[in-house]
Structure formats: structure tokens, C-alpha cells
CSV table of C-alpha atoms in Angstrom, one decimal:
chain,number,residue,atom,x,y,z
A,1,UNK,CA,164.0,251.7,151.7
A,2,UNK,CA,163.2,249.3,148.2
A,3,UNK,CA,161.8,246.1,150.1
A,4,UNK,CA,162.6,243.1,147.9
A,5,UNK,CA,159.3,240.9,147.1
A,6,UNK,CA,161.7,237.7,147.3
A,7,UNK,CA,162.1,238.7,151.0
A,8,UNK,CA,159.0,239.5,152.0
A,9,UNK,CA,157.7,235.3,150.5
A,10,UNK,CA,160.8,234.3,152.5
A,11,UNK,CA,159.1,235.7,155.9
A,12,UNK,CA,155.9,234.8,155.0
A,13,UNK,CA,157.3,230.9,155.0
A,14,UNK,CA,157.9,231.3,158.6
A,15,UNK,CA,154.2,231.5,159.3
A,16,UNK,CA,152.2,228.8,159.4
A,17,UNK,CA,148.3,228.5,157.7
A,18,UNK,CA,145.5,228.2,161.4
A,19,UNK,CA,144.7,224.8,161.4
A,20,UNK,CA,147.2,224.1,158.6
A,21,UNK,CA,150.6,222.0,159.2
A,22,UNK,CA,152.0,223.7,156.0
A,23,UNK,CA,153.6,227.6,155.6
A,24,UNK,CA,151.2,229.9,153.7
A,25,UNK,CA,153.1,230.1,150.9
A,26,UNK,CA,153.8,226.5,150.5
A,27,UNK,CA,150.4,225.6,151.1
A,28,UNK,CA,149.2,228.1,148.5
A,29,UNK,CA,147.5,230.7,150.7
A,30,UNK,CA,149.4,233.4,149.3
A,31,UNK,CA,148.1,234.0,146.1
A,32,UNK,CA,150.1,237.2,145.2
A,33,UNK,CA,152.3,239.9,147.1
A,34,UNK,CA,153.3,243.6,145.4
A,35,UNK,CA,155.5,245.7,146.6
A,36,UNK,CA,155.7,249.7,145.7
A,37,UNK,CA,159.0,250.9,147.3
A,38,UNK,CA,158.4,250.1,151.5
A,39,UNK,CA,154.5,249.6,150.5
A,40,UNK,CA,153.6,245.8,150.6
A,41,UNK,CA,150.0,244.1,149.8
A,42,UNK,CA,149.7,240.6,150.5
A,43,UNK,CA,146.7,238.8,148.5
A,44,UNK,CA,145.9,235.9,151.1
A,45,UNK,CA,142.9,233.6,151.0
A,46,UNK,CA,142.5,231.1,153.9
A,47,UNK,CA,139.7,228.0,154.7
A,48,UNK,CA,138.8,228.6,158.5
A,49,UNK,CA,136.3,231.3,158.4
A,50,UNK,CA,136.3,232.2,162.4
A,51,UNK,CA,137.3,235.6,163.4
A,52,UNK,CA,140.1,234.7,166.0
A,53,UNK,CA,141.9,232.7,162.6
A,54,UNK,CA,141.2,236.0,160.0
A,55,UNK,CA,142.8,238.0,163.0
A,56,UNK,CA,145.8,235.7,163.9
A,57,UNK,CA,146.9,235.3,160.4
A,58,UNK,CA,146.6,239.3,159.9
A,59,UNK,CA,148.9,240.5,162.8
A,60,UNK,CA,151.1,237.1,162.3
A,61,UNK,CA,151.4,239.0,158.5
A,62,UNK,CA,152.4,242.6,159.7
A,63,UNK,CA,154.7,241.4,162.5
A,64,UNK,CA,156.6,238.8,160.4
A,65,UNK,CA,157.4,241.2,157.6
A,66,UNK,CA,158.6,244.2,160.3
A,67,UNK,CA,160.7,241.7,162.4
A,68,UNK,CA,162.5,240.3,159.3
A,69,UNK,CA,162.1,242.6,156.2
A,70,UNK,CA,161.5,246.1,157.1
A,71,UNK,CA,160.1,247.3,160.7
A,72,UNK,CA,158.4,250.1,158.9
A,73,UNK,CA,157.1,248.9,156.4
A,74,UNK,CA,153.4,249.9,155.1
A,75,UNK,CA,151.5,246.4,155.1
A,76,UNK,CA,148.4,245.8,153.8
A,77,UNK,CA,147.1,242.8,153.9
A,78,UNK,CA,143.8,241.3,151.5
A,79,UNK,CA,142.0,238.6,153.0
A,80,UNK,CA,139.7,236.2,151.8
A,81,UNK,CA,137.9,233.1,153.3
A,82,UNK,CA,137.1,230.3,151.2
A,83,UNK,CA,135.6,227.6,152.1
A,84,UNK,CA,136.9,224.2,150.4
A,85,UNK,CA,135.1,222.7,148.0
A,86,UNK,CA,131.8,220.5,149.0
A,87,UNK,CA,132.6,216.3,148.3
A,88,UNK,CA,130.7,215.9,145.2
A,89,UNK,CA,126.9,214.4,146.0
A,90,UNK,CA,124.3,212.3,144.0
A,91,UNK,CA,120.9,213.4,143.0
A,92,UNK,CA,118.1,211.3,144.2
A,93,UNK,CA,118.4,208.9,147.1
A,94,UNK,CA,117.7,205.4,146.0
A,95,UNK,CA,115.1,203.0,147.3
A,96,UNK,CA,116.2,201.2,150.5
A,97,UNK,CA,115.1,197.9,151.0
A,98,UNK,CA,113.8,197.6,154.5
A,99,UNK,CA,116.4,195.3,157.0
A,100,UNK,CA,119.3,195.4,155.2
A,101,UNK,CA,122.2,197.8,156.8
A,102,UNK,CA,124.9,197.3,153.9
A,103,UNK,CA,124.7,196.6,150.5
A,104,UNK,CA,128.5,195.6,149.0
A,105,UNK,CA,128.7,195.3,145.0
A,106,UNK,CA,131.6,192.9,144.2
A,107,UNK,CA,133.1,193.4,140.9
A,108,UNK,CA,135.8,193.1,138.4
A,109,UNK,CA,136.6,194.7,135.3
A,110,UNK,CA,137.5,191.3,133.8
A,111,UNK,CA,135.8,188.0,133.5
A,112,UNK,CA,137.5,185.0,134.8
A,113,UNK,CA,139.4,186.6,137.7
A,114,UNK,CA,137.3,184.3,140.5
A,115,UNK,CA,134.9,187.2,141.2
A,116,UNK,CA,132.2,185.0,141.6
A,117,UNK,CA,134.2,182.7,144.0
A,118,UNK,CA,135.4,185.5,145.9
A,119,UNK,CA,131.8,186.5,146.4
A,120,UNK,CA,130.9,183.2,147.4
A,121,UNK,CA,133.5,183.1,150.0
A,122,UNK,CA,133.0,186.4,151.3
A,123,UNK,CA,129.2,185.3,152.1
A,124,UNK,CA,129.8,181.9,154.1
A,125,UNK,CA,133.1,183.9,156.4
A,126,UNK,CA,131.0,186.2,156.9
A,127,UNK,CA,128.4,183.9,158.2
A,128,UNK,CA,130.6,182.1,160.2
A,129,UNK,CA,131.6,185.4,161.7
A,130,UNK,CA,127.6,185.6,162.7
A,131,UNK,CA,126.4,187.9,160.4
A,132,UNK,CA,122.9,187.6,158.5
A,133,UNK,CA,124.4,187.7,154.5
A,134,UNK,CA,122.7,187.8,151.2
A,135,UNK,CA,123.8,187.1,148.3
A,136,UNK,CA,122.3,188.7,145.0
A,137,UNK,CA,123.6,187.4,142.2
A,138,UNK,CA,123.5,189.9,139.7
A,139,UNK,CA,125.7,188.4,136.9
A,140,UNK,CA,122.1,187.6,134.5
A,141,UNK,CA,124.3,186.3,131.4
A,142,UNK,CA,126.2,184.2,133.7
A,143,UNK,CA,124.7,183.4,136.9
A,144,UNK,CA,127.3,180.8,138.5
A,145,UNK,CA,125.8,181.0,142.6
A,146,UNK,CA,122.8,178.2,142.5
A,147,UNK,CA,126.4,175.9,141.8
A,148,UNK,CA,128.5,177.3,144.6
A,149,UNK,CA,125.8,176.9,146.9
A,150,UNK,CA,124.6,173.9,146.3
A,151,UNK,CA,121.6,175.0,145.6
A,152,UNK,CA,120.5,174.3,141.4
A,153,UNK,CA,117.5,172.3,142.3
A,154,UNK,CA,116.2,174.8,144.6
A,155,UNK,CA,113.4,177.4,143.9
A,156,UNK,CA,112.5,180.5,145.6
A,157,UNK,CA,109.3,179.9,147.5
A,158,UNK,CA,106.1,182.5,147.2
A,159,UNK,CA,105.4,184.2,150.4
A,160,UNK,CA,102.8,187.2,151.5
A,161,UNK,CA,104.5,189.9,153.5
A,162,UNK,CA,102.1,193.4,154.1
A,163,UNK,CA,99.6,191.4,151.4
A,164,UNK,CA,101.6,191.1,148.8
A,165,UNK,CA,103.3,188.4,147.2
A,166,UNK,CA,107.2,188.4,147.3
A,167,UNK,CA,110.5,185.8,147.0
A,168,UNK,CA,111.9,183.9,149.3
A,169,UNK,CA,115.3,183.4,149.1
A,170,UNK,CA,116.8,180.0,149.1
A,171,UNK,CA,119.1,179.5,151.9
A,172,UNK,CA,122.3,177.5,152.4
A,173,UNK,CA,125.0,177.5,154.6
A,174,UNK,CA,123.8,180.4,156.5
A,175,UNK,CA,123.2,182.9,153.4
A,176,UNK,CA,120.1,183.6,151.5
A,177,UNK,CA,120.5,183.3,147.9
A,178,UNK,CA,118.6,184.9,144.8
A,179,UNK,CA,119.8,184.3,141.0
A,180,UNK,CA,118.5,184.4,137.4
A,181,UNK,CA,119.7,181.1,137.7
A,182,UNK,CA,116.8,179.7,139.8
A,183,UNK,CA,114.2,180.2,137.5
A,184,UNK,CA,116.1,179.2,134.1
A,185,UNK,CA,117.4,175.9,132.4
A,186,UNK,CA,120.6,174.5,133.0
A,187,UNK,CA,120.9,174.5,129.6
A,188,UNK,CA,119.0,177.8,128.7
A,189,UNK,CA,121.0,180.9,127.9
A,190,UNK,CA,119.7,184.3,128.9
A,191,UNK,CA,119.7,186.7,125.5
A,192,UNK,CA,118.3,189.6,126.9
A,193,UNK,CA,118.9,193.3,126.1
A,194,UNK,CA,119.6,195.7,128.7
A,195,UNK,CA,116.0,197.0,130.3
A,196,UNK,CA,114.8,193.4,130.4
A,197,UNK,CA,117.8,192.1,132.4
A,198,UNK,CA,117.5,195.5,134.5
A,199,UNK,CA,113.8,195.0,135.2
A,200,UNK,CA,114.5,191.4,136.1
A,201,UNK,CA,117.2,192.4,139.0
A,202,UNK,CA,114.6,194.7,140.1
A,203,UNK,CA,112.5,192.3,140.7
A,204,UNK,CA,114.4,189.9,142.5
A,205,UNK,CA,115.9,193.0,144.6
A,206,UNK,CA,112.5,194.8,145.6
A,207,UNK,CA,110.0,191.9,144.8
A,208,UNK,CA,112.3,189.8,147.7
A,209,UNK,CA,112.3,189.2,151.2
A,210,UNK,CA,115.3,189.4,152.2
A,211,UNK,CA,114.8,190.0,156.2
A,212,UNK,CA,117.2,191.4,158.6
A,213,UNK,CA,120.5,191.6,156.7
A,214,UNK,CA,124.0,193.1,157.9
A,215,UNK,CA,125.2,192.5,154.1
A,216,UNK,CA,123.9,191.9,151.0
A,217,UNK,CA,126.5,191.0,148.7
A,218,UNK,CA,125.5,191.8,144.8
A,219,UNK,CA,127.8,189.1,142.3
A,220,UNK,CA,127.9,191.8,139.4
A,221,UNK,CA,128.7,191.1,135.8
A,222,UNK,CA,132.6,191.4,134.5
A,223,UNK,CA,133.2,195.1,132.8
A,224,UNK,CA,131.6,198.5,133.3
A,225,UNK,CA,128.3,198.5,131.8
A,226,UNK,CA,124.4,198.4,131.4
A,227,UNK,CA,123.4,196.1,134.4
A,228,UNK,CA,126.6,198.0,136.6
A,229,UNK,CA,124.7,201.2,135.8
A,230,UNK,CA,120.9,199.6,136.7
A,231,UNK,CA,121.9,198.2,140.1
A,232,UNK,CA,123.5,201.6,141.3
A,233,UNK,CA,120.5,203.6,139.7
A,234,UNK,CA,118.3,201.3,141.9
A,235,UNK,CA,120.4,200.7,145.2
A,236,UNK,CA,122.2,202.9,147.7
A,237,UNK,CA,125.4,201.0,147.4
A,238,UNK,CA,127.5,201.2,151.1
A,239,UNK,CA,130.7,200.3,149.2
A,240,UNK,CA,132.2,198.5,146.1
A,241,UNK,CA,134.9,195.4,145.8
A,242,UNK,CA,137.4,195.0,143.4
A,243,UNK,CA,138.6,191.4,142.4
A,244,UNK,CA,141.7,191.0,140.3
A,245,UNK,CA,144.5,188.6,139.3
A,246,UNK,CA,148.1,190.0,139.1
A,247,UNK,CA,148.8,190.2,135.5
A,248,UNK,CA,148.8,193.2,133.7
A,249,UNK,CA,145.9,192.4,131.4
A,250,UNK,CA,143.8,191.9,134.2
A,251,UNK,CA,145.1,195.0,136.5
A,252,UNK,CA,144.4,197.1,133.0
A,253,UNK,CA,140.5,196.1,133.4
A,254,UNK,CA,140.5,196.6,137.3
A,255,UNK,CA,141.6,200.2,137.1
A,256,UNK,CA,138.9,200.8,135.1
A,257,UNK,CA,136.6,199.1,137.5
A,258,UNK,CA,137.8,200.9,140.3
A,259,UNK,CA,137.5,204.5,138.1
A,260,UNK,CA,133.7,203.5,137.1
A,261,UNK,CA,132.8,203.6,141.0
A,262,UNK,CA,135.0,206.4,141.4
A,263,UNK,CA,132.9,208.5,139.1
A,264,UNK,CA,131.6,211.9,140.1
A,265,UNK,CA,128.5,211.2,138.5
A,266,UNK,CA,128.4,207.4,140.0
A,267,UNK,CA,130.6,208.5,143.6
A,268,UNK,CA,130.3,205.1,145.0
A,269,UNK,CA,133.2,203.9,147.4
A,270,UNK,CA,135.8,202.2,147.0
A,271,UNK,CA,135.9,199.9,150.0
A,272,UNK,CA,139.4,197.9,148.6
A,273,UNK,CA,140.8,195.5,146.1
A,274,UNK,CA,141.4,191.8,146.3
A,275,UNK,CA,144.2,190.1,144.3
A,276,UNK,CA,142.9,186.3,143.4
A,277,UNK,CA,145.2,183.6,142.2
A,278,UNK,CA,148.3,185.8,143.4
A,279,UNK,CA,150.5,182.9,143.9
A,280,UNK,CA,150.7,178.9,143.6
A,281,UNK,CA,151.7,176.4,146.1
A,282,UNK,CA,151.8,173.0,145.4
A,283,UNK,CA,150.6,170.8,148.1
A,284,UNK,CA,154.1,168.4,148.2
A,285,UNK,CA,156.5,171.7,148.7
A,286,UNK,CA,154.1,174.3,150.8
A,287,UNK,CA,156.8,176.5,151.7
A,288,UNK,CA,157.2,177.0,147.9
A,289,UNK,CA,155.5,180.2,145.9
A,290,UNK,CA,154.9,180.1,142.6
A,291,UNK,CA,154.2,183.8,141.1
A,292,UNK,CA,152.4,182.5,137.9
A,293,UNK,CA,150.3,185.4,137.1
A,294,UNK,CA,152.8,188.2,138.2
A,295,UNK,CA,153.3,189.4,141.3
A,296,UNK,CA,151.7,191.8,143.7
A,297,UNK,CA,150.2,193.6,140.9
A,298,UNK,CA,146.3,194.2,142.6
A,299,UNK,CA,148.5,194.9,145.2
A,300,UNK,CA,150.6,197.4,143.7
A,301,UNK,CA,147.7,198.9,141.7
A,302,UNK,CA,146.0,199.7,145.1
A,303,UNK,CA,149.1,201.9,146.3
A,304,UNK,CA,148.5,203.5,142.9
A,305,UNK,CA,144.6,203.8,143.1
A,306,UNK,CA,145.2,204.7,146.8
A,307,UNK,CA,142.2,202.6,147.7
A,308,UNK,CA,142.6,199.8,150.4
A,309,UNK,CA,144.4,196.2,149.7
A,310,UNK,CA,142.3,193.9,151.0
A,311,UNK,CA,144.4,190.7,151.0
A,312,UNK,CA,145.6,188.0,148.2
A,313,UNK,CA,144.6,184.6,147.7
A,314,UNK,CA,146.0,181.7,146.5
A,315,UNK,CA,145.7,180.0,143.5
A,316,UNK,CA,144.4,176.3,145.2
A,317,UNK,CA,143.0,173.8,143.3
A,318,UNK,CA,140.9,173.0,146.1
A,319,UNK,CA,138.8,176.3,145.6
A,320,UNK,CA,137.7,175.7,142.2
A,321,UNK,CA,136.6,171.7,143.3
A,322,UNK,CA,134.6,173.5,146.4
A,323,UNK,CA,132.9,175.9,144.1
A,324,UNK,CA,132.3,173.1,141.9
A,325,UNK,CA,131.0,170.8,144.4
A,326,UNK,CA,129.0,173.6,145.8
A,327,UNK,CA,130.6,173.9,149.4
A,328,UNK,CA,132.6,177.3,149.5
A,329,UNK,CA,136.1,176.8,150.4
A,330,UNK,CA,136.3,178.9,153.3
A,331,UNK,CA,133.9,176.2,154.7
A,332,UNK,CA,137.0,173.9,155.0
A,333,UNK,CA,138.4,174.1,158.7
A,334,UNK,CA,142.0,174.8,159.8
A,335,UNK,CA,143.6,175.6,156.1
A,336,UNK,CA,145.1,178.5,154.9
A,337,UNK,CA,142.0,179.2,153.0
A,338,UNK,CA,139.8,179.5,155.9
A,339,UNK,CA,142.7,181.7,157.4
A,340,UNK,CA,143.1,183.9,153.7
A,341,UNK,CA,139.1,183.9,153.3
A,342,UNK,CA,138.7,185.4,157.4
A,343,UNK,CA,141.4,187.8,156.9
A,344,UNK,CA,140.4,189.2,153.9
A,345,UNK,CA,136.7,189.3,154.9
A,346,UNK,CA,137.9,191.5,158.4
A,347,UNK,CA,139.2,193.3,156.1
A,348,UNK,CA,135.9,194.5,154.1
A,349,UNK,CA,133.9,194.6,157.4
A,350,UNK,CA,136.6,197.1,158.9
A,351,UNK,CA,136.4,199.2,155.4
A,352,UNK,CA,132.7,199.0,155.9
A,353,UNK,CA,133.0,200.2,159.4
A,354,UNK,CA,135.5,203.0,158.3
A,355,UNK,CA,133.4,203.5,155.4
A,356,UNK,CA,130.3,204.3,157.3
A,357,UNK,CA,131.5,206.5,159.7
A,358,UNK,CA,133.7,208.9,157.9
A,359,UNK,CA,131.2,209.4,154.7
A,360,UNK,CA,127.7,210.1,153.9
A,361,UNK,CA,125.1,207.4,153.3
A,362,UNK,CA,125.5,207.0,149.5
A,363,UNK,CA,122.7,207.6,147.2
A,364,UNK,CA,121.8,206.0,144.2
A,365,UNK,CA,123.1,207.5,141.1
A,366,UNK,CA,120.6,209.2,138.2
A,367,UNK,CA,121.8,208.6,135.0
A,368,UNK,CA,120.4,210.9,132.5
A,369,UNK,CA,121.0,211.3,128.5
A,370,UNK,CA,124.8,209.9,128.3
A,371,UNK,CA,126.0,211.7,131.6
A,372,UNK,CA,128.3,208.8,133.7
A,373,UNK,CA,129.3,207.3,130.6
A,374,UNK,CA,133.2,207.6,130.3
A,375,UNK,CA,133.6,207.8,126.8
A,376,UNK,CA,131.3,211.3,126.8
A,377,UNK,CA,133.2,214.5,127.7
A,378,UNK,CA,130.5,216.3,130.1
């Protein structure tokens, strides 16, 4: 008898992969089948490498194709176990900083879509929540925290830990606070090139003492570049933030944020993104909303990305007169801020959580010649 090969891959979908939910040939375990008059060879390569799974999908093989093609039929059947493919890793481990348990970079690929807010935000819920936070603003061109915490007059104070001389952090409403912005003029601007801003973050990362810390919150920079690649060459970064607004302008520069982490040469993850300014409410009509920006675009963008959506905030004129002022608005009791702020900070903490028990601690990333740049085809 001439068995058809069309007949023996319809058997073979009635047996299902060990350990697998899918048929093997749906699932791509059968790589080839040949058949030579009632001769049939089935090329078959599968993941689970015990012997009880190698023999199972053998015998399931010959007594499939007897029972429903040809019961004498001359199988034999090639298999191969392969092992899937290792999660890509990082090269060196980077220098931990003794007390802190997570480090979270907030970032945007945009300026202007209230990163630095957000951050602020984040720090003081999660304070209130009875967490020890930090807060390293790592935004050197454009350091904004010393104004949301209240704290522009302030200077870090000296102190000897182990014998040698390190920062203090200033410390306001809970949360310990270190910027560029504490040891330059109001009026100063900061025109440094690249290793001179990157050797001054070092400092106030490793030259600090931060204490016991649950989070440490780094403010970065807008965009994907030189100071984004010095913090994660220098820190073990748990997880990464995304802030955006709705529009399409903004979204554009977010996906790029969120592929920079994402990076097999970076590999940092993505803990979620946050949609600022997603809609406006004016205080005389509060049932009203006001889509100004676009609508659930972060949000959308994150079913995209398939990364978390952390929550959307609105656009309140009371948050940019708190930041202003220097008193976060989440500090403001019994408003849907406070309640927008706690939800989207339980949030983060449960992607942390998540975060930390299903992956690896993550390693600081080596940059070498032009390798983890985007624009360079490795």
C-alpha cells in the first residue's frame, strides 16, 4: 500500500508535544516526514530531554500512524532534543551599592511628558506606603528635584562612613534626595560633555550614603542616550519606567524608550508604562473628560509593546502648582490624585515583586566599541 504523506501529518495532529498544549505539527516539532511506498520517517525534534518524554512521543508516533494510516506500516522515527534557547544575559555584574534592594530608572523618550513629576510622586506614595525611597536625579542638563522637594537651599552634608568621606543626602518628606542641582547656581547651566556628566553621577551614586533603601528611584534624562547608557553601565537596574502622554508624537519617542531597555545588549526590564496628562477635568464639571492629547494611546502602546500598563493620570492643574511649590501632589489627602498616584505606585511595586521573582538579578550592561547602539547593525 502507497501511504499518502498528507495523511500521515493529519495523524500526527492528533498527538500532542509532552509538556506542550499544542499538536506536534502545529507546534513545529515535526520538522519533515518522507514516505517511500508503506516506509515512513518522521524528523521530530522536541524540548523535554527526560527519557519517559523521548519514549512517550516515540510509541505515541508508531501507534498513531498504524491506528489511522496504515497498521503495517514501516515507521521510523528521528528524534532530537533541543533544549530552548538560554534568555539572553549581560557580561559583567555591576557594582551594588550596599542597602539598597531595588534600583527603578524612570524614563521617557520625550522631554516634557511630566517624567520628572511622575518620579516625584512615585517617591513620596511610596513613602507614605512606608517604604525607605531615594531619589537620584539623574537628569544633569536639567535637574528639576531640589524644586519639587522643596529642597533648593539645601546642601548635601559631608559625613565619614568606613573612614571615608561620602554625601549625605538631603531629606524631605520621607525621601532622600541627591541632584546636580544641589551643588550648582540657580542660574548656572551645566555644559558638560558626556564622561564629565557620567563621572559626576558616579559620584553622587557611589560617593553617597544612601542607607537602607527599598527603592531608589533614578529621574533620567528625556531620549536614549549617553548618560542612559552610563547609569546602566554602572548600576544593576531591577526594572525600568516608561512615562508618556497620549499623542502620537510622544508615543513615537516612548516606543523607542521602551526598545532601548529592551535591548539584547542593555536587557533591562520593562517593569510598565505610565500615560501622563491622559485626560482633562475641569474642576466646575468633574464628571466631564476632556481627551486633549489623544486618547489611551500609552495605553494602547503597552498592548502593543506587551509590557504592563501601569495606570493614567490626569492632566490637573493642581500637580504642576505642587511641583512648583515643592510639595508633590500625591501629598494632598483625599483627591483623586492621591488615589491615581497610590494606584499607579501598587502597580510598580507589584511589577517589582513579579519582576524579581520570575527573572534573574540584572547586571549592568558593558558597552564596548559601538555595540548597544541602535543605529549599528551588530
Amino acid at each position: 500500500m502507497k501511504i499518502q504523506k498528507e495523511d500521515v501529518f493529519k495523524a500526527l495532529q492528533t498527538i500532542t508535544v509532552p509538556g506542550e498544549g499544542q499538536n506536534m505539527v502545529d507546534s513545529g516539532a515535526v520538522k519533515n516526514v518522507i514516505v517511500f511506498g508503506d516506509e515512513v520517517v518522521v524528523d521530530i525534534t522536541i524540548a523535554n530531554p527526560s527519557l519517559q518524554a523521548k519514549k512517550r512521543t516515540e510509541v505515541d508516533i508508531l501507534k498513531t500512524i498504524h491506528e489511522l494510516v496504515y497498521e503495517k506500516a514501516k515507521i521510523k522515527v528521528n528524534l532530537k532534543v533541543e533544549a530552548p534557547a538560554a534568555k539572553p544575559k549581560n557580561e559583567i555584574k555591576g557594582k551594588q551599592i550596599s542597602g539598597i534592594k531595588n534600583i527603578v530608572a524612570v524614563a521617557s523618550g520625550k522631554g516634557g511628558v511630566g517624567k520628572s513629576t511622575v518620579t516625584a510622586n512615585l517617591a513620596v506614595t511610596l513613602a507614605k506606603m512606608g517604604f525607605k525611597v531615594g531619589v537620584l536625579d539623574a537628569d544633569i542638563y536639567g535637574p528639576s528635584m531640589p524644586i519639587m522637594f522643596d529642597v533648593e537651599a539645601e546642601r548635601p552634608l559631608s559625613v565619614t562612613i568606613d573612614g571615608k568621606p561620602k554625601m549625605k543626602p538631603v531629606e524631605n518628606y520621607g525621601v532622600k534626595v541627591l541632584s546636580i542641582g544641589f551643588f550648582t547656581k540657580p542660574d548656572q547651566a551645566v555644559v558638560w560633555r558626556g564622561p564629565m556628566a557620567a563621572k559626576a553621577l558616579n559620584q553622587m551614586i557611589f560617593d553617597a550614603h544612601w542607607g537602607e533603601l527599598d527603592f531608589l528611584l533614578l529621574d533620567l534624562p528625556p531620549g536614549t542616550g549617553d548618560i542612559h547608557l552610563s547609569i546602566m553601565q554602572s548600576l544593576p537596574i531591577t526594572g525600568a519606567v516608561v512615562v508618556s502622554t497620549p499623542q502620537n508624537v510622544a508615543l513615537a519617542d516612548a516606543k523607542k524608550g521602551v526598545a532601548m531597555f529592551q535591548q539584547e545588549s542593555i536587557n533591562v526590564p520593562v517593569l510598565g508604562i505610565i500615560e501622563n496628562m491622559a485626560y482633562f477635568t475641569p474642576e466646575e464639571l468633574p464628571d466631564n473628560k476632556y481627551y486633549i492629547f489623544g486618547k489611551e494611546g500609552a495605553k494602547h502602546l503597552a498592548e502593543d509593546l506587551q509590557v504592563p500598563f501601569l495606570g493614567e493620570l490626569p492632566l490637573v492643574q493642581s500637580i504642576r502648582e505642587a511641583g512648583d511649590v515643592g510639595r508633590p501632589a500625591a501629598l494632598q489627602t483625599a483627591t483623586i490624585l492621591e488615589k491615581s498616584f497610590e494606584k499607579i505606585t501598587q502597580n510598580v511595586v507589584e511589577e517589582v515583586v513579579k519582576r524579581n521573582v520570575d527573572l534573574p538579578p540584572t547586571e549592568a550592561i558593558k558597552i564596548t566599541t559601538m555595540a548597544g547602539c541602535s543605529s549599528v547593525k551588530k
